[in-house]
Amino acid sequence: MEVEPKTGVSFPAKLPDGKQLCATGLRRRKLLALGINIYAFGMYVDIDARLKEILKAKLGEAAERPCKELYEAVIDGDVGIVVRLVIVFKGLTMSMVRKNFDEGLGGSLKKLTGGQKNEELIKKVMAAAKDGTKLPPGSVIEITRLPGHVLQAKVKDELMSKVESELLCRAYFHMYLGDDPFDKEAKESFGRTLVSSLSAP
């Protein structure tokens, strides 16, 4: 287990399907000029031969440190990745999560499309979630990129959606690994883990 230091939330080093934990981080929001901790997150990746091939094709054999090209390879590639969100904010409801999700993902889509938010695409992700659903601290949301650029959303182990969209996948992981990430330290830790994996047998 690895503990996210700011919240004390624990994340398993490996998921049942073999994806490895590459970084933990914290999502904060400003509320009335105060920084509020919303959720801790862990980023998991399939560190396999295919991922190494993708990274080496982009970076060459001798990547020594994380770089923009590495993050772009993960954001844009059909790479198996999971972001596990563990709620830490008391009183959170599904409607609040959906609003936060729509704002963050909408902003990310605008960056990638030159200003188009594409609201219909965003709404598909949490379409099945009920606004009144309470998410007490410890509740888990998992967002996964499946093969073929399919973005899957689960809330408390319940499947919410599977949306096939390369753009949506890129926009979601851009929030964590792009130019203005939710947690810069988590992004850098993720990059270091992948760089070290390239030299592993």
Tab-separated table of C-alpha atoms in Angstrom:
chain	number	residue	atom	x	y	z
A	1	MET	CA	0.000	0.000	0.000
A	2	GLU	CA	1.062	3.576	-0.647
A	3	VAL	CA	-0.315	6.491	1.380
A	4	GLU	CA	-1.196	9.869	-0.150
A	5	PRO	CA	0.580	12.086	2.421
A	6	LYS	CA	-1.785	15.079	2.547
A	7	THR	CA	-4.915	13.006	3.252
A	8	GLY	CA	-3.672	9.688	4.667
A	9	VAL	CA	-5.647	7.767	2.033
A	10	SER	CA	-4.078	4.395	1.159
A	11	PHE	CA	-3.812	3.012	-2.370
A	12	PRO	CA	-2.849	-0.566	-3.282
A	13	ALA	CA	0.447	-0.839	-5.164
A	14	LYS	CA	-1.240	-2.951	-7.830
A	15	LEU	CA	-4.817	-3.481	-9.024
A	16	PRO	CA	-6.260	-6.985	-9.526
A	17	ASP	CA	-5.767	-6.677	-13.304
A	18	GLY	CA	-2.049	-5.964	-12.850
A	19	LYS	CA	-1.998	-2.205	-13.384
A	20	GLN	CA	0.702	-0.618	-11.215
A	21	LEU	CA	0.396	2.477	-9.055
A	22	CYS	CA	2.556	5.213	-10.597
A	23	ALA	CA	1.583	8.225	-8.472
A	24	THR	CA	-0.790	9.538	-5.826
A	25	GLY	CA	-2.100	13.073	-5.545
A	26	LEU	CA	-4.775	15.424	-4.267
A	27	ARG	CA	-7.550	17.372	-5.991
A	28	ARG	CA	-8.249	20.709	-4.306
A	29	ARG	CA	-10.837	23.365	-5.108
A	30	LYS	CA	-11.161	26.975	-4.033
A	31	LEU	CA	-14.333	27.675	-2.056
A	32	LEU	CA	-14.843	31.141	-0.550
A	33	ALA	CA	-11.091	31.751	-0.883
A	34	LEU	CA	-10.330	28.542	1.043
A	35	GLY	CA	-8.555	25.519	-0.410
A	36	ILE	CA	-10.799	22.475	0.073
A	37	ASN	CA	-9.557	18.892	-0.293
A	38	ILE	CA	-12.053	17.094	-2.557
A	39	TYR	CA	-10.444	13.719	-3.246
A	40	ALA	CA	-7.166	11.857	-3.174
A	41	PHE	CA	-6.276	9.976	-6.324
A	42	GLY	CA	-4.011	7.201	-7.513
A	43	MET	CA	-2.926	6.755	-11.141
A	44	TYR	CA	-2.421	3.187	-12.357
A	45	VAL	CA	-0.935	2.057	-15.664
A	46	ASP	CA	-0.282	-1.185	-17.542
A	47	ILE	CA	3.528	-1.072	-17.507
A	48	ASP	CA	3.962	-3.739	-20.160
A	49	ALA	CA	5.959	-4.310	-23.340
A	50	ARG	CA	3.395	-2.405	-25.403
A	51	LEU	CA	3.644	0.721	-23.239
A	52	LYS	CA	7.429	0.559	-23.339
A	53	GLU	CA	7.310	0.332	-27.143
A	54	ILE	CA	5.068	3.409	-27.305
A	55	LEU	CA	7.329	5.396	-24.988
A	56	LYS	CA	10.563	4.336	-26.682
A	57	ALA	CA	9.127	5.239	-30.089
A	58	LYS	CA	8.367	8.710	-28.753
A	59	LEU	CA	11.435	9.234	-26.548
A	60	GLY	CA	14.150	6.890	-27.790
A	61	GLU	CA	16.011	4.396	-25.620
A	62	ALA	CA	17.713	6.833	-23.262
A	63	ALA	CA	15.040	8.973	-21.589
A	64	GLU	CA	16.602	10.290	-18.388
A	65	ARG	CA	13.795	12.439	-17.021
A	66	PRO	CA	10.090	13.088	-17.618
A	67	CYS	CA	9.373	15.386	-20.552
A	68	LYS	CA	6.379	16.747	-22.427
A	69	GLU	CA	6.655	14.017	-25.059
A	70	LEU	CA	6.350	11.299	-22.403
A	71	TYR	CA	3.141	12.757	-20.987
A	72	GLU	CA	1.734	13.297	-24.484
A	73	ALA	CA	2.453	9.661	-25.353
A	74	VAL	CA	0.317	8.533	-22.399
A	75	ILE	CA	-2.432	11.130	-22.932
A	76	ASP	CA	-2.765	10.454	-26.665
A	77	GLY	CA	-1.937	6.744	-26.833
A	78	ASP	CA	-4.307	3.809	-26.427
A	79	VAL	CA	-2.655	3.046	-23.080
A	80	GLY	CA	-4.423	1.168	-20.273
A	81	ILE	CA	-4.726	3.643	-17.390
A	82	VAL	CA	-6.941	4.048	-14.318
A	83	VAL	CA	-7.449	7.065	-12.089
A	84	ARG	CA	-8.908	5.931	-8.755
A	85	LEU	CA	-10.540	8.799	-6.844
A	86	VAL	CA	-11.149	8.410	-3.102
A	87	ILE	CA	-13.477	11.048	-1.663
A	88	VAL	CA	-12.196	12.950	1.391
A	89	PHE	CA	-14.621	15.920	1.483
A	90	LYS	CA	-17.597	15.446	3.826
A	91	GLY	CA	-21.053	16.096	2.444
A	92	LEU	CA	-20.213	15.480	-1.204
A	93	THR	CA	-23.103	14.483	-3.478
A	94	MET	CA	-23.196	13.127	-7.002
A	95	SER	CA	-24.551	16.430	-8.332
A	96	MET	CA	-21.496	18.229	-6.910
A	97	VAL	CA	-19.182	15.644	-8.463
A	98	ARG	CA	-20.945	15.961	-11.821
A	99	LYS	CA	-20.621	19.769	-11.722
A	100	ASN	CA	-16.925	19.531	-10.828
A	101	PHE	CA	-16.422	16.872	-13.497
A	102	ASP	CA	-18.214	18.907	-16.175
A	103	GLU	CA	-16.189	22.033	-15.381
A	104	GLY	CA	-12.815	20.289	-15.314
A	105	LEU	CA	-13.406	18.088	-18.337
A	106	GLY	CA	-15.046	20.941	-20.229
A	107	GLY	CA	-12.006	23.145	-19.669
A	108	SER	CA	-9.684	20.358	-20.776
A	109	LEU	CA	-11.712	19.746	-23.947
A	110	LYS	CA	-11.576	23.453	-24.780
A	111	LYS	CA	-7.778	23.390	-24.565
A	112	LEU	CA	-7.574	20.427	-26.921
A	113	THR	CA	-10.177	21.637	-29.444
A	114	GLY	CA	-9.430	25.356	-29.578
A	115	GLY	CA	-12.490	26.458	-27.612
A	116	GLN	CA	-15.165	23.808	-28.190
A	117	LYS	CA	-16.553	22.427	-24.922
A	118	ASN	CA	-18.665	19.602	-26.439
A	119	GLU	CA	-21.152	19.393	-23.563
A	120	GLU	CA	-23.073	16.418	-24.970
A	121	LEU	CA	-19.915	14.306	-24.928
A	122	ILE	CA	-19.127	15.298	-21.331
A	123	LYS	CA	-22.638	14.506	-20.089
A	124	LYS	CA	-22.402	10.925	-21.365
A	125	VAL	CA	-19.737	10.072	-18.781
A	126	MET	CA	-21.907	10.477	-15.671
A	127	ALA	CA	-25.299	10.200	-17.374
A	128	ALA	CA	-26.443	7.231	-15.265
A	129	ALA	CA	-25.394	8.757	-11.928
A	130	LYS	CA	-28.229	9.949	-9.674
A	131	ASP	CA	-27.850	13.493	-8.349
A	132	GLY	CA	-28.984	12.588	-4.834
A	133	THR	CA	-26.396	9.839	-4.379
A	134	LYS	CA	-24.255	10.625	-1.348
A	135	LEU	CA	-20.527	10.066	-1.493
A	136	PRO	CA	-19.203	9.909	2.075
A	137	PRO	CA	-15.444	10.004	2.708
A	138	GLY	CA	-13.873	6.780	1.455
A	139	SER	CA	-16.229	6.429	-1.538
A	140	VAL	CA	-14.376	5.364	-4.683
A	141	ILE	CA	-14.815	6.573	-8.258
A	142	GLU	CA	-12.745	4.895	-10.980
A	143	ILE	CA	-12.165	6.306	-14.448
A	144	THR	CA	-10.506	3.825	-16.826
A	145	ARG	CA	-9.308	3.967	-20.415
A	146	LEU	CA	-10.132	0.621	-22.001
A	147	PRO	CA	-8.685	-0.634	-25.327
A	148	GLY	CA	-10.010	1.272	-28.322
A	149	HIS	CA	-10.108	4.651	-26.525
A	150	VAL	CA	-13.133	3.773	-24.379
A	151	LEU	CA	-13.575	5.848	-21.215
A	152	GLN	CA	-15.287	3.842	-18.457
A	153	ALA	CA	-16.689	5.420	-15.294
A	154	LYS	CA	-17.565	3.514	-12.107
A	155	VAL	CA	-18.976	4.994	-8.900
A	156	LYS	CA	-18.792	2.781	-5.804
A	157	ASP	CA	-18.242	-0.270	-8.077
A	158	GLU	CA	-21.373	0.523	-10.115
A	159	LEU	CA	-20.835	1.012	-13.846
A	160	MET	CA	-21.968	4.475	-14.938
A	161	SER	CA	-20.851	4.549	-18.562
A	162	LYS	CA	-18.567	3.363	-21.327
A	163	VAL	CA	-17.978	6.068	-23.923
A	164	GLU	CA	-15.882	5.403	-27.017
A	165	SER	CA	-14.120	8.668	-27.816
A	166	GLU	CA	-10.428	9.304	-28.369
A	167	LEU	CA	-10.977	13.022	-27.702
A	168	LEU	CA	-12.767	12.363	-24.402
A	169	CYS	CA	-9.991	10.022	-23.232
A	170	ARG	CA	-7.318	12.563	-24.123
A	171	ALA	CA	-9.208	15.371	-22.364
A	172	TYR	CA	-9.711	13.372	-19.168
A	173	PHE	CA	-6.092	12.338	-18.691
A	174	HIS	CA	-4.906	15.780	-19.801
A	175	MET	CA	-6.395	17.080	-16.519
A	176	TYR	CA	-3.833	14.995	-14.605
A	177	LEU	CA	-0.873	14.907	-17.011
A	178	GLY	CA	-1.257	18.032	-19.165
A	179	ASP	CA	0.232	21.525	-18.936
A	180	ASP	CA	-1.884	22.593	-15.935
A	181	PRO	CA	-2.406	19.391	-13.902
A	182	PHE	CA	-4.589	19.045	-10.809
A	183	ASP	CA	-1.493	18.071	-8.791
A	184	LYS	CA	1.903	18.963	-10.260
A	185	GLU	CA	3.814	16.719	-7.833
A	186	ALA	CA	1.661	13.737	-8.807
A	187	LYS	CA	2.302	14.388	-12.499
A	188	GLU	CA	6.063	14.554	-11.916
A	189	SER	CA	6.020	11.372	-9.805
A	190	PHE	CA	4.042	9.608	-12.545
A	191	GLY	CA	6.633	10.670	-15.113
A	192	ARG	CA	9.566	9.516	-13.005
A	193	THR	CA	7.957	6.102	-12.516
A	194	LEU	CA	7.500	5.637	-16.255
A	195	VAL	CA	11.054	6.768	-17.044
A	196	SER	CA	12.451	4.263	-14.537
A	197	SER	CA	10.267	1.534	-16.056
A	198	LEU	CA	11.982	2.002	-19.421
A	199	SER	CA	15.287	0.835	-17.999
A	200	ALA	CA	13.741	-2.082	-16.093
A	201	PRO	CA	14.052	-5.553	-17.660
